[in-house]
Amino acid sequence: MIDLHSHILPHVDDGAKSTAVARELLHYESEQGIKELVFTPHYYGKRSLQRFLEIRSHEAERMKKYLPENLRTRLGAEVHVTGTNDPTDDELCTLAIEGTKCVLLESPAHENWSSRLFERLSIFMADTGYTPI
């Protein structure tokens, strides 16, 4: 089984509050039969993409020593999109699930998907060959 959506990396978003909690979550994933886990911290664009990538990479590297033997990980992000003020195509591609052309999106939480958002994603797919999930 693959877990495509996790907030386990500590100190990146509103997920695991500490390394100890993240370590417990990693072991819980393994015990539940997860063989591959994608670290997908929230990316809202509140900090620069470069800073987000640095923090995410640093925390993923730190957590490697706590990974159960049978658990493989990849980097990704849960990218907030609304159809306005969204990440650029290059940013979205950079945030894709490692080794894939798939980008995990968080849709607008308190509103319907607009035609502008569907158009934005259609153009993104046509221009880049990447698939929003």
GROMACS .gro file of C-alpha atoms in nm:
model
  133
    1MET     CA    1   0.000   0.000   0.000
    2ILE     CA    2   0.111   0.357  -0.073
    3ASP     CA    3   0.019   0.658   0.142
    4LEU     CA    4   0.010   0.954  -0.099
    5HIS     CA    5  -0.096   1.214   0.157
    6SER     CA    6   0.087   1.260   0.485
    7HIS     CA    7   0.181   1.540   0.718
    8ILE     CA    8   0.448   1.353   0.908
    9LEU     CA    9   0.754   1.572   0.859
   10PRO     CA   10   0.798   1.780   1.174
   11HIS     CA   11   0.846   2.158   1.166
   12VAL     CA   12   0.717   2.202   0.810
   13ASP     CA   13   0.342   2.248   0.844
   14ASP     CA   14   0.057   2.170   1.082
   15GLY     CA   15   0.138   1.798   1.092
   16ALA     CA   16   0.369   1.623   1.338
   17LYS     CA   17   0.459   1.866   1.615
   18SER     CA   18   0.789   1.699   1.703
   19THR     CA   19   1.043   1.445   1.587
   20ALA     CA   20   0.911   1.203   1.850
   21VAL     CA   21   0.557   1.227   1.711
   22ALA     CA   22   0.685   1.191   1.353
   23ARG     CA   23   0.884   0.883   1.452
   24GLU     CA   24   0.573   0.724   1.606
   25LEU     CA   25   0.372   0.801   1.293
   26LEU     CA   26   0.636   0.640   1.069
   27HIS     CA   27   0.623   0.321   1.272
   28TYR     CA   28   0.243   0.328   1.275
   29GLU     CA   29   0.243   0.356   0.894
   30SER     CA   30   0.472   0.054   0.868
   31GLU     CA   31   0.264  -0.148   1.113
   32GLN     CA   32  -0.046  -0.076   0.904
   33GLY     CA   33   0.117  -0.226   0.593
   34ILE     CA   34   0.227   0.093   0.421
   35LYS     CA   35   0.529   0.017   0.201
   36GLU     CA   36   0.573   0.360   0.046
   37LEU     CA   37   0.499   0.699   0.197
   38VAL     CA   38   0.494   1.037   0.026
   39PHE     CA   39   0.581   1.328   0.252
   40THR     CA   40   0.330   1.595   0.146
   41PRO     CA   41   0.352   1.898   0.373
   42HIS     CA   42   0.125   2.189   0.287
   43TYR     CA   43   0.257   2.447   0.044
   44TYR     CA   44   0.052   2.766   0.061
   45GLY     CA   45   0.313   2.999  -0.086
   46LYS     CA   46   0.349   3.188   0.243
   47ARG     CA   47   0.722   3.124   0.238
   48SER     CA   48   0.937   3.117  -0.071
   49LEU     CA   49   0.944   2.795  -0.269
   50GLN     CA   50   1.319   2.771  -0.214
   51ARG     CA   51   1.280   2.798   0.164
   52PHE     CA   52   0.998   2.543   0.166
   53LEU     CA   53   1.212   2.297  -0.032
   54GLU     CA   54   1.510   2.351   0.200
   55ILE     CA   55   1.304   2.288   0.515
   56ARG     CA   56   1.125   1.988   0.364
   57SER     CA   57   1.453   1.830   0.248
   58HIS     CA   58   1.621   1.895   0.581
   59GLU     CA   59   1.339   1.736   0.780
   60ALA     CA   60   1.312   1.438   0.544
   61GLU     CA   61   1.686   1.378   0.574
   62ARG     CA   62   1.667   1.401   0.954
   63MET     CA   63   1.384   1.145   0.962
   64LYS     CA   64   1.574   0.885   0.754
   65LYS     CA   65   1.738   0.739   1.062
   66TYR     CA   66   1.393   0.666   1.207
   67LEU     CA   67   1.246   0.494   0.902
   68PRO     CA   68   1.140   0.135   0.948
   69GLU     CA   69   1.335  -0.095   0.714
   70ASN     CA   70   1.037  -0.179   0.496
   71LEU     CA   71   0.917   0.181   0.445
   72ARG     CA   72   1.027   0.372   0.135
   73THR     CA   73   0.965   0.747   0.111
   74ARG     CA   74   0.933   1.016  -0.154
   75LEU     CA   75   0.905   1.392  -0.132
   76GLY     CA   76   0.602   1.583  -0.247
   77ALA     CA   77   0.371   1.858  -0.127
   78GLU     CA   78   0.003   1.930  -0.087
   79VAL     CA   79  -0.022   2.247  -0.294
   80HIS     CA   80  -0.306   2.489  -0.227
   81VAL     CA   81  -0.467   2.618  -0.546
   82THR     CA   82  -0.771   2.837  -0.595
   83GLY     CA   83  -0.743   2.960  -0.953
   84THR     CA   84  -0.609   3.299  -0.844
   85ASN     CA   85  -0.266   3.384  -0.703
   86ASP     CA   86  -0.155   3.024  -0.755
   87PRO     CA   87   0.193   2.879  -0.792
   88THR     CA   88   0.341   2.904  -1.140
   89ASP     CA   89   0.364   2.598  -1.363
   90ASP     CA   90   0.736   2.569  -1.283
   91GLU     CA   91   0.661   2.580  -0.910
   92LEU     CA   92   0.389   2.317  -0.942
   93CYS     CA   93   0.623   2.088  -1.138
   94THR     CA   94   0.894   2.134  -0.873
   95LEU     CA   95   0.644   2.028  -0.605
   96ALA     CA   96   0.539   1.710  -0.788
   97ILE     CA   97   0.566   1.376  -0.614
   98GLU     CA   98   0.929   1.274  -0.645
   99GLY     CA   99   0.990   1.058  -0.951
  100THR     CA  100   0.647   1.128  -1.101
  101LYS     CA  101   0.461   1.387  -1.303
  102CYS     CA  102   0.181   1.405  -1.044
  103VAL     CA  103   0.109   1.702  -0.820
  104LEU     CA  104  -0.110   1.663  -0.510
  105LEU     CA  105  -0.343   1.962  -0.490
  106GLU     CA  106  -0.547   2.099  -0.205
  107SER     CA  107  -0.858   2.255  -0.348
  108PRO     CA  108  -1.034   2.560  -0.209
  109ALA     CA  109  -1.174   2.456   0.128
  110HIS     CA  110  -1.464   2.696   0.167
  111GLU     CA  111  -1.582   2.751  -0.186
  112ASN     CA  112  -1.674   2.560  -0.499
  113TRP     CA  113  -1.423   2.491  -0.770
  114SER     CA  114  -1.453   2.779  -1.013
  115SER     CA  115  -1.440   2.758  -1.389
  116ARG     CA  116  -1.123   2.968  -1.360
  117LEU     CA  117  -0.961   2.692  -1.152
  118PHE     CA  118  -1.061   2.418  -1.397
  119GLU     CA  119  -0.927   2.628  -1.684
  120ARG     CA  120  -0.603   2.692  -1.495
  121LEU     CA  121  -0.551   2.321  -1.433
  122SER     CA  122  -0.643   2.225  -1.791
  123ILE     CA  123  -0.384   2.465  -1.927
  124PHE     CA  124  -0.128   2.342  -1.672
  125MET     CA  125  -0.181   1.979  -1.783
  126ALA     CA  126  -0.165   2.068  -2.153
  127ASP     CA  127   0.147   2.281  -2.114
  128THR     CA  128   0.345   2.052  -1.882
  129GLY     CA  129   0.216   1.696  -1.913
  130TYR     CA  130   0.178   1.684  -1.533
  131THR     CA  131  -0.134   1.545  -1.366
  132PRO     CA  132  -0.305   1.710  -1.069
  133ILE     CA  133  -0.425   1.468  -0.804
   0.00000   0.00000   0.00000
